[in-house]
Amino acid sequence: MTYETIRVETADGVATITLNRPSVHNAMNDLMRRELLDVFTGLTTDEAVRVVVVTGAGVRAFSAGADIRSFVEPQEPVAYREQRRRIEFRQVMETCPQPILAAIRGYALGGGLELALTCDIRIAGDDAQLGLTEVNLAIIPGGGGTQRLPRLVGRGKALEMILTGSRISAAEALRIGLVERVVPTAETLTATQELARTLAAKAPVALRYAKEAVVKGLGMSLPDGLRLEHDLSTLLRTTEDRLEGARAFLEKRPPKWTGR
Ligand code: COA
């Protein structure tokens, strides 16, 4: 499948999705949102893909957020209820069993940062600038930013960022826990893909259940989360890969995972 606004390449069990509108800092238009919905929908059932990387084309931006040009273009009227019913790509990303890594080079603003916030692990180049800048356009984040940012960095820091609409540096983002690693900017994608390959080499079912336990658990009470962890770890005791992992360790050889 070829897309107009994104590129998708798969190698070594890692799918790399590149937002591909570099002339507008990879701003997101409706077509990009539909294409992301399509690709993530396919990935949720694609067992050959173990890990997903999301990045932006070019050297200047991950994504500068919603395409502001579309704000002033005449819109087809869409009934409010119909709008609420539409599945959007971030909802599908939430159900994606694979870990999703963001490789952030340059600007990650507005919906661009919200996309990165929907990913599981964020790696930033040292030139990255991150912000939820919507308030400067008299709107508020509408792609999950008001909910996901405070869960990552806490209420005060999230409100400071959202209310000022200002951008923070990669170093500051690392300090407050908004990104997990900062690397020299030219190495952003390679470092992220290297981490992706490391994850792709793990036992596939363990990787999926570990993500499920953490992500679903965060939306639960502690007792419910502990119950979920117990159920998933009990299920994993029945796999062939669990025996293979133990045997490989005892025989001092690398494991050969089958995903069963
Ligand atoms: N939507 C549409 N076009 C955008 C865009 C966006 N979100 N962000 C950048 N562009 C376009 C610019 O209009 C410009 O187009 P042009 O070459 O036809 O003039 C091109 O991308 C390059 O951007 P420019 O502003 O010239 O680059 P810069 O290096 O001076 O500044 C930014 C980069 C990202 C700081 C600046 O473009 C910006 O603030 N963008 C808006 C970010 C934002 O508010 N996003 C939230 C949207 S809700």
XYZ file of C-alpha atoms and ligand atoms in Angstrom:
308
model
C 0.000 0.000 0.000
C 1.405 3.395 -0.904
C 0.370 6.539 0.893
C 0.562 10.180 -0.042
C 1.443 11.804 3.277
C 3.344 9.054 5.082
C 5.923 6.388 4.234
C 5.924 2.938 5.765
C 8.969 0.646 5.647
C 9.348 -2.686 7.405
C 12.660 -4.436 8.157
C 13.733 -6.919 10.866
C 10.251 -6.928 12.426
C 10.308 -3.125 12.804
C 7.815 -0.950 10.907
C 8.955 2.646 10.489
C 6.221 5.182 9.768
C 7.522 8.522 8.478
C 5.277 11.584 8.427
C 6.099 12.904 5.006
C 5.144 16.538 4.401
C 8.551 18.127 5.070
C 7.715 21.379 3.244
C 5.222 22.188 6.034
C 7.217 20.620 8.892
C 5.110 17.429 8.523
C 1.913 19.213 9.562
C -1.070 16.886 9.759
C -3.940 17.263 7.344
C -7.047 15.059 7.140
C -5.459 12.754 4.594
C -2.486 12.127 6.909
C -4.877 11.329 9.765
C -6.789 8.862 7.557
C -3.573 7.270 6.335
C -2.295 6.912 9.908
C -5.627 5.331 10.870
C -5.292 2.874 8.003
C -1.696 1.901 8.743
C -2.204 1.512 12.517
C -5.395 -0.515 11.943
C -3.375 -2.924 9.780
C -0.541 -3.093 12.315
C -2.787 -4.176 15.207
C -3.178 -7.587 13.557
C 0.218 -7.812 11.824
C 2.188 -10.451 13.741
C 5.280 -9.997 11.580
C 5.716 -6.473 12.933
C 7.061 -6.582 16.493
C 7.824 -2.903 17.059
C 6.731 0.362 15.424
C 8.802 3.532 15.026
C 7.167 6.874 14.183
C 9.295 9.717 12.852
C 9.172 12.792 10.624
C 10.736 13.305 7.184
C 13.600 15.758 6.883
C 15.808 17.196 9.566
C 13.697 20.043 10.932
C 10.554 18.501 12.386
C 8.852 15.467 13.794
C 5.599 17.334 13.157
C 4.450 20.936 13.652
C 0.954 19.688 14.474
C -2.368 20.277 12.776
C -2.196 21.865 9.335
C -3.094 25.447 10.222
C -3.944 26.196 6.584
C -6.968 23.919 6.903
C -8.264 26.108 9.767
C -9.089 28.884 7.310
C -10.287 26.719 4.426
C -14.013 26.108 4.029
C -14.879 22.845 5.813
C -17.514 20.310 4.879
C -20.017 20.511 7.720
C -19.845 17.386 9.859
C -22.541 16.819 12.451
C -21.184 16.951 16.010
C -22.455 13.458 16.771
C -20.913 12.059 13.594
C -17.583 13.693 14.549
C -17.701 12.004 17.957
C -18.370 8.622 16.361
C -15.364 8.761 14.044
C -12.549 6.485 15.094
C -9.317 8.398 15.092
C -5.828 7.037 14.649
C -4.718 7.712 18.227
C -7.492 5.458 19.543
C -6.164 2.670 17.333
C -2.590 3.366 18.471
C -3.786 2.808 22.047
C -4.919 -0.704 21.106
C -1.754 -1.526 19.141
C -0.127 -4.537 20.813
C 3.348 -3.598 19.583
C 5.526 -1.062 21.414
C 5.485 2.238 19.497
C 8.625 4.398 19.655
C 8.793 8.053 18.632
C 12.003 9.377 17.030
C 11.715 13.147 17.506
C 14.024 15.380 15.533
C 13.331 19.130 15.549
C 9.844 20.446 16.246
C 7.139 18.351 17.915
C 4.342 20.856 18.413
C 0.601 20.662 19.002
C -0.782 17.512 17.382
C 2.810 16.491 16.611
C 3.625 16.311 20.311
C 0.245 14.649 20.947
C 1.224 11.949 18.457
C 4.524 11.477 20.315
C 2.609 11.351 23.620
C 0.500 8.494 22.229
C 3.699 6.524 21.560
C 5.161 4.306 24.307
C 8.777 5.521 24.377
C 10.110 8.848 23.082
C 13.679 9.420 21.884
C 14.583 13.005 21.034
C 17.436 14.557 19.113
C 19.277 17.226 21.081
C 17.780 19.919 18.805
C 14.169 18.897 19.548
C 11.675 21.529 20.650
C 8.452 20.294 22.152
C 5.261 22.103 23.031
C 1.496 22.081 23.101
C 1.198 25.426 21.367
C -2.548 25.354 20.587
C -3.468 28.136 23.003
C -1.543 30.589 20.783
C -4.172 29.897 18.111
C -7.078 30.300 20.550
C -7.724 26.552 20.689
C -6.751 23.796 23.120
C -5.073 20.430 22.472
C -7.690 18.066 21.051
C -5.643 14.952 20.372
C -5.256 13.761 23.939
C -2.644 16.316 25.021
C -4.545 17.667 28.035
C -4.878 14.099 29.358
C -1.640 12.367 28.363
C 0.797 15.193 29.174
C -0.180 15.542 32.888
C -0.033 11.760 33.255
C 3.601 11.895 32.099
C 4.936 15.086 33.659
C 2.395 15.951 36.381
C -0.349 18.557 36.625
C 1.726 21.666 37.258
C 4.263 21.159 34.477
C 1.535 20.129 32.004
C -0.539 23.205 32.825
C 2.533 25.415 32.573
C 3.224 24.064 29.077
C -0.404 24.096 27.901
C -1.338 27.525 29.308
C 1.809 29.278 28.070
C 1.845 27.413 24.739
C 5.633 27.631 24.914
C 8.235 25.217 23.600
C 10.755 23.378 25.744
C 14.160 21.977 24.785
C 15.075 18.306 24.533
C 17.169 18.628 27.718
C 14.214 20.072 29.636
C 11.899 17.395 28.175
C 14.304 14.727 29.448
C 14.483 16.356 32.868
C 10.695 16.361 33.331
C 10.152 12.862 31.942
C 8.534 13.899 28.678
C 11.130 11.996 26.658
C 13.086 8.931 27.745
C 16.395 9.603 25.966
C 18.185 12.437 24.199
C 20.742 11.634 21.500
C 22.813 13.717 19.042
C 20.271 14.897 16.499
C 21.751 13.091 13.479
C 21.460 9.807 15.377
C 17.797 10.194 16.359
C 16.318 7.694 13.935
C 19.194 5.188 14.031
C 19.225 5.166 17.846
C 15.449 4.644 17.903
C 15.606 1.866 15.327
C 18.408 0.217 17.271
C 16.222 0.191 20.384
C 13.336 -1.088 18.239
C 15.458 -3.996 16.979
C 16.505 -4.818 20.542
C 12.820 -5.021 21.516
C 11.924 -6.947 18.342
C 14.388 -9.663 19.381
C 12.506 -10.322 22.658
C 9.922 -13.087 23.008
C 6.943 -11.627 21.099
C 4.135 -12.635 23.444
C 6.021 -11.464 26.550
C 6.609 -8.099 24.880
C 2.917 -7.700 24.077
C 1.674 -8.725 27.500
C 4.197 -6.505 29.248
C 2.902 -3.513 27.280
C -0.714 -4.520 27.883
C -0.145 -4.857 31.636
C 1.438 -1.395 31.905
C -0.868 0.488 29.523
C -4.176 -1.048 30.628
C -3.038 -1.083 34.246
C -2.467 2.683 34.233
C -6.193 3.119 33.572
C -7.176 0.821 36.459
C -7.181 0.867 40.232
C -4.075 -0.789 41.768
C -5.985 -3.977 42.803
C -7.450 -4.343 39.286
C -4.049 -3.675 37.721
C -2.385 -6.261 39.947
C -5.118 -8.756 38.985
C -4.483 -8.055 35.285
C -0.735 -8.547 35.794
C -1.394 -11.810 37.611
C -3.664 -13.090 34.810
C -1.227 -12.165 32.049
C 1.831 -13.557 33.829
C -0.061 -16.803 34.545
C -0.991 -17.071 30.864
C 2.674 -16.605 29.911
C 3.642 -19.597 32.046
C 1.898 -21.788 29.471
C 3.981 -20.762 26.433
C 6.622 -22.762 24.578
C 8.805 -19.659 24.527
C 8.945 -19.672 28.328
C 10.534 -23.146 28.261
C 12.816 -22.088 25.424
C 13.943 -19.029 27.411
C 14.856 -21.143 30.425
C 16.564 -23.860 28.339
C 18.574 -21.332 26.316
C 19.764 -19.705 29.564
C 20.812 -23.047 31.073
C 22.472 -24.189 27.826
C 24.256 -20.814 27.502
C 22.929 -20.130 23.976
C 20.721 -17.432 22.442
C 16.994 -18.311 22.546
C 14.990 -19.078 19.406
C 11.504 -17.632 19.915
C 8.530 -19.071 18.087
C 5.857 -16.723 19.417
C 3.950 -19.716 20.844
N 0.405 23.973 9.541
C 0.590 24.378 8.279
N 1.751 24.845 7.802
C 2.791 24.894 8.668
C 2.681 24.495 10.000
C 1.428 24.007 10.441
N 1.232 23.571 11.683
N 3.875 24.667 10.610
C 4.700 25.151 9.668
N 4.044 25.310 8.491
C 4.570 25.803 7.223
C 4.805 27.304 7.240
O 3.596 27.999 6.940
C 5.838 27.435 6.154
O 5.193 27.371 4.904
P 5.656 28.346 3.681
O 7.057 27.878 3.363
O 4.670 28.081 2.617
O 5.621 29.731 4.276
C 6.670 26.165 6.283
O 5.845 25.247 6.997
C 7.933 26.371 7.085
O 7.564 26.957 8.330
P 8.185 28.319 8.901
O 7.230 28.879 9.889
O 8.617 29.196 7.775
O 9.466 27.704 9.619
P 10.228 28.283 10.890
O 11.457 27.453 10.995
O 10.358 29.760 10.806
O 9.259 27.957 12.145
C 7.797 26.577 13.481
C 8.955 26.629 12.467
C 7.427 25.108 13.637
C 8.251 27.150 14.828
C 6.614 27.412 12.951
O 6.352 26.991 11.630
C 5.347 27.235 13.761
O 5.202 27.815 14.810
N 4.399 26.421 13.228
C 3.107 26.248 13.844
C 3.181 25.269 14.988
C 1.856 25.188 15.718
O 1.356 26.144 16.252
N 1.287 23.978 15.741
C 0.053 23.715 16.429
C -1.079 23.703 15.489
S -2.615 23.482 16.348
